[in-house]
mmCIF file with all atom_site columns, C-alpha atoms in Angstrom:
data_model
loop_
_atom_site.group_PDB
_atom_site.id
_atom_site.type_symbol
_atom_site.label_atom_id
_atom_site.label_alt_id
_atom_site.label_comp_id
_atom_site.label_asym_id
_atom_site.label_entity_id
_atom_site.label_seq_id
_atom_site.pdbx_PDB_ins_code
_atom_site.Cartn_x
_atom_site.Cartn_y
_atom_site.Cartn_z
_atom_site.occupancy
_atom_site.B_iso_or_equiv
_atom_site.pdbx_formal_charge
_atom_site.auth_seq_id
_atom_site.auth_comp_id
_atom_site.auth_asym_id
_atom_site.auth_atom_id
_atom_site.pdbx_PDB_model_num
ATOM 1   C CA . UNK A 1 1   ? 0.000   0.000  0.000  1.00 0.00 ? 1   UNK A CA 1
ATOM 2   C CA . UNK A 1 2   ? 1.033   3.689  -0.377 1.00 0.00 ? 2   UNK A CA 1
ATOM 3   C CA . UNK A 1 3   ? 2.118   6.015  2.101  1.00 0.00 ? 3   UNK A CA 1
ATOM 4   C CA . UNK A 1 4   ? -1.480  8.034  1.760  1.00 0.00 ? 4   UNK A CA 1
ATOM 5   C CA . UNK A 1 5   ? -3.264  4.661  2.139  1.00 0.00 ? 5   UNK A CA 1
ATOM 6   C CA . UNK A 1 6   ? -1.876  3.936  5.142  1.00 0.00 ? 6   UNK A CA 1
ATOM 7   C CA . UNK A 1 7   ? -2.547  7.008  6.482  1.00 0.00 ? 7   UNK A CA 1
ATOM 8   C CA . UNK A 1 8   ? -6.204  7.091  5.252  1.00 0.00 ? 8   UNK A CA 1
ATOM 9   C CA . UNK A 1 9   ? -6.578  3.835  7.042  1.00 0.00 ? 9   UNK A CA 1
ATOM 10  C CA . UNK A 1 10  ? -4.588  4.789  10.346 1.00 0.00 ? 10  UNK A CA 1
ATOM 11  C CA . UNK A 1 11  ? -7.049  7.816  10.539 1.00 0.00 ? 11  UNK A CA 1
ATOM 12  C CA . UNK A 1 12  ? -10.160 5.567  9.778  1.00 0.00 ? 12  UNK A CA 1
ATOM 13  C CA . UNK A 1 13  ? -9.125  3.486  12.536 1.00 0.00 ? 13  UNK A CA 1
ATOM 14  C CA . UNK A 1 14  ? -8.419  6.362  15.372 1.00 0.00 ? 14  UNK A CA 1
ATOM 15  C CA . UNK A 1 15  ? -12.430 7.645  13.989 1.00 0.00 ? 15  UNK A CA 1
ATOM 16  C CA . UNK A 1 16  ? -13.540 4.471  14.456 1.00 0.00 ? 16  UNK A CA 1
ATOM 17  C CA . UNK A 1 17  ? -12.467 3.894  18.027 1.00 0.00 ? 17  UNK A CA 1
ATOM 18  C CA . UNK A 1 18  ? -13.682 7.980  18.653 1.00 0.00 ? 18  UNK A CA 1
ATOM 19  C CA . UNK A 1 19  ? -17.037 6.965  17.771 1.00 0.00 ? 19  UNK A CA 1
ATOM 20  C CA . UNK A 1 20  ? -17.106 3.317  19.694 1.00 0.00 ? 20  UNK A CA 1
ATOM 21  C CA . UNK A 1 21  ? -15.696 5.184  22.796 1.00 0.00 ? 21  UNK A CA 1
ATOM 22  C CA . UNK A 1 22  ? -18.154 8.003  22.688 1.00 0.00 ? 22  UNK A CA 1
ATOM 23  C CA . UNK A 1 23  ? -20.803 5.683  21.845 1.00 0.00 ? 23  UNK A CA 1
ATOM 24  C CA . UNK A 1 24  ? -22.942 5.400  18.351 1.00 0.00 ? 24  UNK A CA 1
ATOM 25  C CA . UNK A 1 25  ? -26.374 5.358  20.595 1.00 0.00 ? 25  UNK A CA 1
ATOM 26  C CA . UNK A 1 26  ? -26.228 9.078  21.280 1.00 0.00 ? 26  UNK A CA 1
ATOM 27  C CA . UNK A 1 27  ? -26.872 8.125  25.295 1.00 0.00 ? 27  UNK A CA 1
ATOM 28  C CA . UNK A 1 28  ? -23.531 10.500 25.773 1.00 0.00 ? 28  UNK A CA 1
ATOM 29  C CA . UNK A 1 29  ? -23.717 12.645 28.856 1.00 0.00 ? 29  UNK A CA 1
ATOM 30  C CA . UNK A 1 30  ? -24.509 16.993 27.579 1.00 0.00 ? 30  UNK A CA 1
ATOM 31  C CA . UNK A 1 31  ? -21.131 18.882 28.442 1.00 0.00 ? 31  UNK A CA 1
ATOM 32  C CA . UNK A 1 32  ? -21.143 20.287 31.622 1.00 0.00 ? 32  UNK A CA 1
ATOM 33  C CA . UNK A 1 33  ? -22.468 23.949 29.846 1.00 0.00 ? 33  UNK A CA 1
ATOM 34  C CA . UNK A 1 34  ? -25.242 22.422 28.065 1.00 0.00 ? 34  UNK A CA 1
ATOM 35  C CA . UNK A 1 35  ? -26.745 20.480 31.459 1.00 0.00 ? 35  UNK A CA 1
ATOM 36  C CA . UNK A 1 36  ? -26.604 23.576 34.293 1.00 0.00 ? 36  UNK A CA 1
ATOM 37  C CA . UNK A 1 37  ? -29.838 24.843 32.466 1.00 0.00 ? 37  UNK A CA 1
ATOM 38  C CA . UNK A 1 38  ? -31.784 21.350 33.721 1.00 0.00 ? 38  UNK A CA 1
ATOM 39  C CA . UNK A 1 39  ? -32.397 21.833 37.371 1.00 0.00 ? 39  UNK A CA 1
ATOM 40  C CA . UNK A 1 40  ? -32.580 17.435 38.413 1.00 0.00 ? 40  UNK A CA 1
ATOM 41  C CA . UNK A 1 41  ? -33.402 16.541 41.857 1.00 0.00 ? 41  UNK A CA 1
ATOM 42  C CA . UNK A 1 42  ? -30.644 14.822 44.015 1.00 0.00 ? 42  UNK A CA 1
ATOM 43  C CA . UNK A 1 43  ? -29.993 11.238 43.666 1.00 0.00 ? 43  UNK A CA 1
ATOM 44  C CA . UNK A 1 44  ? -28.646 10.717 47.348 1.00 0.00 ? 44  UNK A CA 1
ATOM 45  C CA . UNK A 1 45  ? -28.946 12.988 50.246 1.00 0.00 ? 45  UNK A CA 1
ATOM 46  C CA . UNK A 1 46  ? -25.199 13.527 51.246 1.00 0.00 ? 46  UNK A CA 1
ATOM 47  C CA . UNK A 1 47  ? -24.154 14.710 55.072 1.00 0.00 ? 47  UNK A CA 1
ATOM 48  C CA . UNK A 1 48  ? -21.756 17.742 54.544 1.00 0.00 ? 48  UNK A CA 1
ATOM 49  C CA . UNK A 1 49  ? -19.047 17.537 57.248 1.00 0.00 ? 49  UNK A CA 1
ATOM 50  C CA . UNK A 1 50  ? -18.967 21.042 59.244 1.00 0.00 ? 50  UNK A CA 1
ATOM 51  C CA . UNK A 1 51  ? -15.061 21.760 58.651 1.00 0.00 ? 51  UNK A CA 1
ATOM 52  C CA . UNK A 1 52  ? -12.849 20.321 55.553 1.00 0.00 ? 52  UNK A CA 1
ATOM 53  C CA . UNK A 1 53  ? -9.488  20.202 55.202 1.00 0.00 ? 53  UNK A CA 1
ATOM 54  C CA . UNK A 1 54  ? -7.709  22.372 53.052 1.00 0.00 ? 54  UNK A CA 1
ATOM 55  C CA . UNK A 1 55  ? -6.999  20.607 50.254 1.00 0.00 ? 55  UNK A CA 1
ATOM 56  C CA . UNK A 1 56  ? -10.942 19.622 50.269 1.00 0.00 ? 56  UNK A CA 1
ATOM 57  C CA . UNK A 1 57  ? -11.393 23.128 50.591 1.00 0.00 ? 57  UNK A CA 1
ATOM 58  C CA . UNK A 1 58  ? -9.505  23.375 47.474 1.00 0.00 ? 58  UNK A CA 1
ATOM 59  C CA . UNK A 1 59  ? -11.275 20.051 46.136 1.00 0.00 ? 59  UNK A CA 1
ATOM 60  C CA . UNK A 1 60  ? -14.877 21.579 46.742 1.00 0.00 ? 60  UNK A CA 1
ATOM 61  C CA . UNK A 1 61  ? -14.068 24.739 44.652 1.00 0.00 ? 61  UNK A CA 1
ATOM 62  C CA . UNK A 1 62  ? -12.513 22.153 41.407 1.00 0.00 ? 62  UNK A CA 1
ATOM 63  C CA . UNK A 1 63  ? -15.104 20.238 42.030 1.00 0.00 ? 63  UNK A CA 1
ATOM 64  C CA . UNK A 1 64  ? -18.007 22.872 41.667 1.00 0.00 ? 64  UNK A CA 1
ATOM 65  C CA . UNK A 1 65  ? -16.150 24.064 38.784 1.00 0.00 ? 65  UNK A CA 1
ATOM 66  C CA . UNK A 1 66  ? -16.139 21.060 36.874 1.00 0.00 ? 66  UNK A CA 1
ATOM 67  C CA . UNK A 1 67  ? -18.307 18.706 38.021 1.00 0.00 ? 67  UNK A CA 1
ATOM 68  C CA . UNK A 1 68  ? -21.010 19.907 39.838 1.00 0.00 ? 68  UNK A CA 1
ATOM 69  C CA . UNK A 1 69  ? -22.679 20.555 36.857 1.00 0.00 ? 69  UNK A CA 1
ATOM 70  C CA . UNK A 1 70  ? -23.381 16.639 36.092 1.00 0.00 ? 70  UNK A CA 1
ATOM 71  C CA . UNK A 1 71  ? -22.903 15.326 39.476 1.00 0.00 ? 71  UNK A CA 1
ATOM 72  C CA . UNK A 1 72  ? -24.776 17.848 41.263 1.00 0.00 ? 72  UNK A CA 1
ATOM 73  C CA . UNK A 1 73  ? -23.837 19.775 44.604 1.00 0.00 ? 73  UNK A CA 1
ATOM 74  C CA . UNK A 1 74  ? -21.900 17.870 46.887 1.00 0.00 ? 74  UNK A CA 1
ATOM 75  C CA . UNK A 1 75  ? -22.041 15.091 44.598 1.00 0.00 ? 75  UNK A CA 1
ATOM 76  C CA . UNK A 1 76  ? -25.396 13.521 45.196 1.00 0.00 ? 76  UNK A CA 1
ATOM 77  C CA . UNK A 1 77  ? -25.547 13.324 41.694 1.00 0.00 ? 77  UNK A CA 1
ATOM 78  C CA . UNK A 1 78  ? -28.472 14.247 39.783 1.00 0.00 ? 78  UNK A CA 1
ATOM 79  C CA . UNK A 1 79  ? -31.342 12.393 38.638 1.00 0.00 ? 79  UNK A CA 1
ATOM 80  C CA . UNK A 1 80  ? -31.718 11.878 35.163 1.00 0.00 ? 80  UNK A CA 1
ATOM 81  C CA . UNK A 1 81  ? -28.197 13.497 34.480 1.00 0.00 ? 81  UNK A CA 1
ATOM 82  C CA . UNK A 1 82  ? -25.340 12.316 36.630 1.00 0.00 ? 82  UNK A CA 1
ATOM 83  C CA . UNK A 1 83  ? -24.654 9.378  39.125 1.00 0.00 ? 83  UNK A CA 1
ATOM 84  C CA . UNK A 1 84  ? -23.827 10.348 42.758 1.00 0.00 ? 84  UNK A CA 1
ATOM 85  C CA . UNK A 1 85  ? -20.482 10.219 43.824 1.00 0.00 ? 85  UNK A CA 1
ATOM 86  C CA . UNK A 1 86  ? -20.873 9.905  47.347 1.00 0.00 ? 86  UNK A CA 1
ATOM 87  C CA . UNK A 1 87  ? -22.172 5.797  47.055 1.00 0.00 ? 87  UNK A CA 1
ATOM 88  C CA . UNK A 1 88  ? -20.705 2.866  47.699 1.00 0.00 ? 88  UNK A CA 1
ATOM 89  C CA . UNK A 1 89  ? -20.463 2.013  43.957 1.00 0.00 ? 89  UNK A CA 1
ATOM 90  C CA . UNK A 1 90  ? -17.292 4.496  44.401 1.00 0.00 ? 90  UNK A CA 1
ATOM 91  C CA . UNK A 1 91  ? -15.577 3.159  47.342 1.00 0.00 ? 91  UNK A CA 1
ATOM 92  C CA . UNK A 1 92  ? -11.707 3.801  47.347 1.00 0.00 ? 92  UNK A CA 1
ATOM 93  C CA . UNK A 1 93  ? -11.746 -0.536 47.487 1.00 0.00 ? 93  UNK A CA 1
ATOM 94  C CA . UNK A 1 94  ? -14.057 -0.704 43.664 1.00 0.00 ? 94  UNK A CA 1
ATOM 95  C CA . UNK A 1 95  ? -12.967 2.818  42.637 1.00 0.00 ? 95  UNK A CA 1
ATOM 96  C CA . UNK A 1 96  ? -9.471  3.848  42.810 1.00 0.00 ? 96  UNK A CA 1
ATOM 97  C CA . UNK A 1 97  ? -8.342  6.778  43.274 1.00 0.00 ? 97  UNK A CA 1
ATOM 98  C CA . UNK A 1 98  ? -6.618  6.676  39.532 1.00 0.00 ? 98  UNK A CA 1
ATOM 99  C CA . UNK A 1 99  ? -10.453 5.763  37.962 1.00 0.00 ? 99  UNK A CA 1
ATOM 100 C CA . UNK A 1 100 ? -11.168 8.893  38.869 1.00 0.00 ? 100 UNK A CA 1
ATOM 101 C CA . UNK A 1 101 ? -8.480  10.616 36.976 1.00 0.00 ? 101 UNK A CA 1
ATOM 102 C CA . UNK A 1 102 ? -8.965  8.368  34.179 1.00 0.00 ? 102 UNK A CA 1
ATOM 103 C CA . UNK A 1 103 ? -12.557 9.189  34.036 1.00 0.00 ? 103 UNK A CA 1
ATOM 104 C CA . UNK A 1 104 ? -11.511 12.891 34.022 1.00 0.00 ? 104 UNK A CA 1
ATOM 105 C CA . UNK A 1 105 ? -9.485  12.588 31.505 1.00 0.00 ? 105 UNK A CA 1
ATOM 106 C CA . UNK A 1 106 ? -10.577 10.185 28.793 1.00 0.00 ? 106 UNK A CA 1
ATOM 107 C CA . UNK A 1 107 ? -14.324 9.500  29.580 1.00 0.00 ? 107 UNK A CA 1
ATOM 108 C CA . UNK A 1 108 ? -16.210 6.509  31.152 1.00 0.00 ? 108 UNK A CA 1
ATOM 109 C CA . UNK A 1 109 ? -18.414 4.120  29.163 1.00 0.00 ? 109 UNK A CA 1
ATOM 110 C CA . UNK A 1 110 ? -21.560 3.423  30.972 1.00 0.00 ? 110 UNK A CA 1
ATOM 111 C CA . UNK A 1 111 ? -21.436 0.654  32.903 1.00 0.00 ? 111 UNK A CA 1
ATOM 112 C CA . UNK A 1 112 ? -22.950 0.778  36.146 1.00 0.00 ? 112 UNK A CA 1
ATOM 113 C CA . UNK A 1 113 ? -25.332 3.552  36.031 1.00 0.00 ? 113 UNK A CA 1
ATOM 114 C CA . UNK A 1 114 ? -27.871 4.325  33.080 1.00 0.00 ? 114 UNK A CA 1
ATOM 115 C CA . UNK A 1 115 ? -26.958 7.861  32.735 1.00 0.00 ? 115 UNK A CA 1
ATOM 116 C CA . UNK A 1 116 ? -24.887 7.163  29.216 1.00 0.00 ? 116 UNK A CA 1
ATOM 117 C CA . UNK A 1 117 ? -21.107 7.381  29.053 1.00 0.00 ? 117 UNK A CA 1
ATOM 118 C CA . UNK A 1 118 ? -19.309 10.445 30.716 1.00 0.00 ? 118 UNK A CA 1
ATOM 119 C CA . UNK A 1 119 ? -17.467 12.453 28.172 1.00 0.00 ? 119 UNK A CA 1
ATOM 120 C CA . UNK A 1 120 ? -13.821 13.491 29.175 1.00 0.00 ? 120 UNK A CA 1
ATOM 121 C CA . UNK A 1 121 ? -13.915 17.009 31.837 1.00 0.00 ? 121 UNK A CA 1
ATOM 122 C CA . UNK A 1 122 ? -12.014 19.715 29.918 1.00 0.00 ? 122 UNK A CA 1
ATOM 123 C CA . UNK A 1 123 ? -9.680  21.734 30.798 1.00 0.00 ? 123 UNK A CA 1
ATOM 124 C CA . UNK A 1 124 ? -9.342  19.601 34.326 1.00 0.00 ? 124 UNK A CA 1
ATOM 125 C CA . UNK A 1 125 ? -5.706  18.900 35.302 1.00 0.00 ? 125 UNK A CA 1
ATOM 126 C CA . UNK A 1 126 ? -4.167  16.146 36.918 1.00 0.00 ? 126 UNK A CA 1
ATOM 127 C CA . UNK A 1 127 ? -3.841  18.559 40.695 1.00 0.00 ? 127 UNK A CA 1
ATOM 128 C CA . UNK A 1 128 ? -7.072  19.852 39.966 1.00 0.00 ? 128 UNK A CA 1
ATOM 129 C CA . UNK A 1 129 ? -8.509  15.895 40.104 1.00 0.00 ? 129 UNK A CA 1
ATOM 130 C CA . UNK A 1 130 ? -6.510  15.104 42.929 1.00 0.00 ? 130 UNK A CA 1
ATOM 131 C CA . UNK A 1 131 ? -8.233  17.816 45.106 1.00 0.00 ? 131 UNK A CA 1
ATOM 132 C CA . UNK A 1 132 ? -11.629 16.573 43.632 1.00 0.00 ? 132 UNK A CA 1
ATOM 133 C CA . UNK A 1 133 ? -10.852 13.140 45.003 1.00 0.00 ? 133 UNK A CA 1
ATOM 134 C CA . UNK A 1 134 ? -9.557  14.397 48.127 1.00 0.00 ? 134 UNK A CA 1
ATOM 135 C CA . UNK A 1 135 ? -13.248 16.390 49.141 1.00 0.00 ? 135 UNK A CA 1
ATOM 136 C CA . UNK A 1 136 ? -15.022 13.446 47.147 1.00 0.00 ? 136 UNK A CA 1
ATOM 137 C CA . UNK A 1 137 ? -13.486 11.104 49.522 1.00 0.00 ? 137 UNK A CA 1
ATOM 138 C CA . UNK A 1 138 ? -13.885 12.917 52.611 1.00 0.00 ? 138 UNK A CA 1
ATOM 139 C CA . UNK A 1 139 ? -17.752 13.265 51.731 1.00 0.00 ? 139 UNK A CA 1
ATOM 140 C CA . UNK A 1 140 ? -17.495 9.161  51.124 1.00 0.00 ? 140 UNK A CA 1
ATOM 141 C CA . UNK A 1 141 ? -16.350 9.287  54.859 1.00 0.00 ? 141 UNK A CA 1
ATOM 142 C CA . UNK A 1 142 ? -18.859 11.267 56.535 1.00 0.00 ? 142 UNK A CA 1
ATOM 143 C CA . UNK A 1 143 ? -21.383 9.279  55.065 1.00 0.00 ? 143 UNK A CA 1
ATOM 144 C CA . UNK A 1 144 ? -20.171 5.421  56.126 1.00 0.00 ? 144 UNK A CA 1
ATOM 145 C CA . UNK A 1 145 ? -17.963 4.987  52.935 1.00 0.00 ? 145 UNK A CA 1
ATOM 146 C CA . UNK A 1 146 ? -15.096 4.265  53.417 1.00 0.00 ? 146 UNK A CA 1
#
């Protein structure tokens, strides 16, 4: 084959994997803009401890900035919209730490929620998830999940 060919076919495979990992169905979670019109009821009711640490201080303001959106306040997710994050589905044991960077970063087919797959958070960096995990986790904790 030519050098164009290959090319031609090295950029029909990359599409081809862009449209199986975003999904063909059209169930793909609205961006973050397009879903703060819809005003969804919480999934879970989530105890806010009184006082966070700093870094959750830090990982509250990322994570109203970026994911609050879709996952609602506090994440107690939002029905018809986002999962919750606070749930035991998202235990540090079943979901690391990393998945949550990975999900950040590259998107999450649906798999245990019927919400459609979770397109990748732009513009979130690699600190700013950290901190997200960091209050995510300490809301896990103040409501038995540990």
């Amino acid at each position: 084959m030519g050098r164009y060919a290959i090319v031609a076919v090295g950029v029909a495979v990359v599409l081809g994997i862009g449209f199986w990992w975003t999904g063909s169905t059209g169930d793909a979670v609205a961006p973050a803009a397009d879903v703060t019109a819809q005003a969804a009821a919480p999934i879970v009711d989530v105890l806010v401890p009184e006082a966070l640490s700093a870094n959750t201080e830090i990982g509250k303001l990322a994570y109203d900035a970026k994911c609050a959106a879709c996952h609602g306040a506090n994440a107690a997710g939002q029905d018809g919209v986002a999962p919750p994050l606070v749930h035991k589905i998202y235990k540090p044991s079943h979901h690391g730490d990393a998945a949550f960077l990975l999900a950040a970063k590259n998107g999450v087919r649906a798999h245990h929620w019927r919400f459609g797959n979770m397109p990748p958070v732009e513009g979130v960096t690699d600190g700013d998830v950290k901190m997200i995990v960091a209050y995510v986790r300490e809301l896990q904790r103040a409501n038995g999940i540990n």
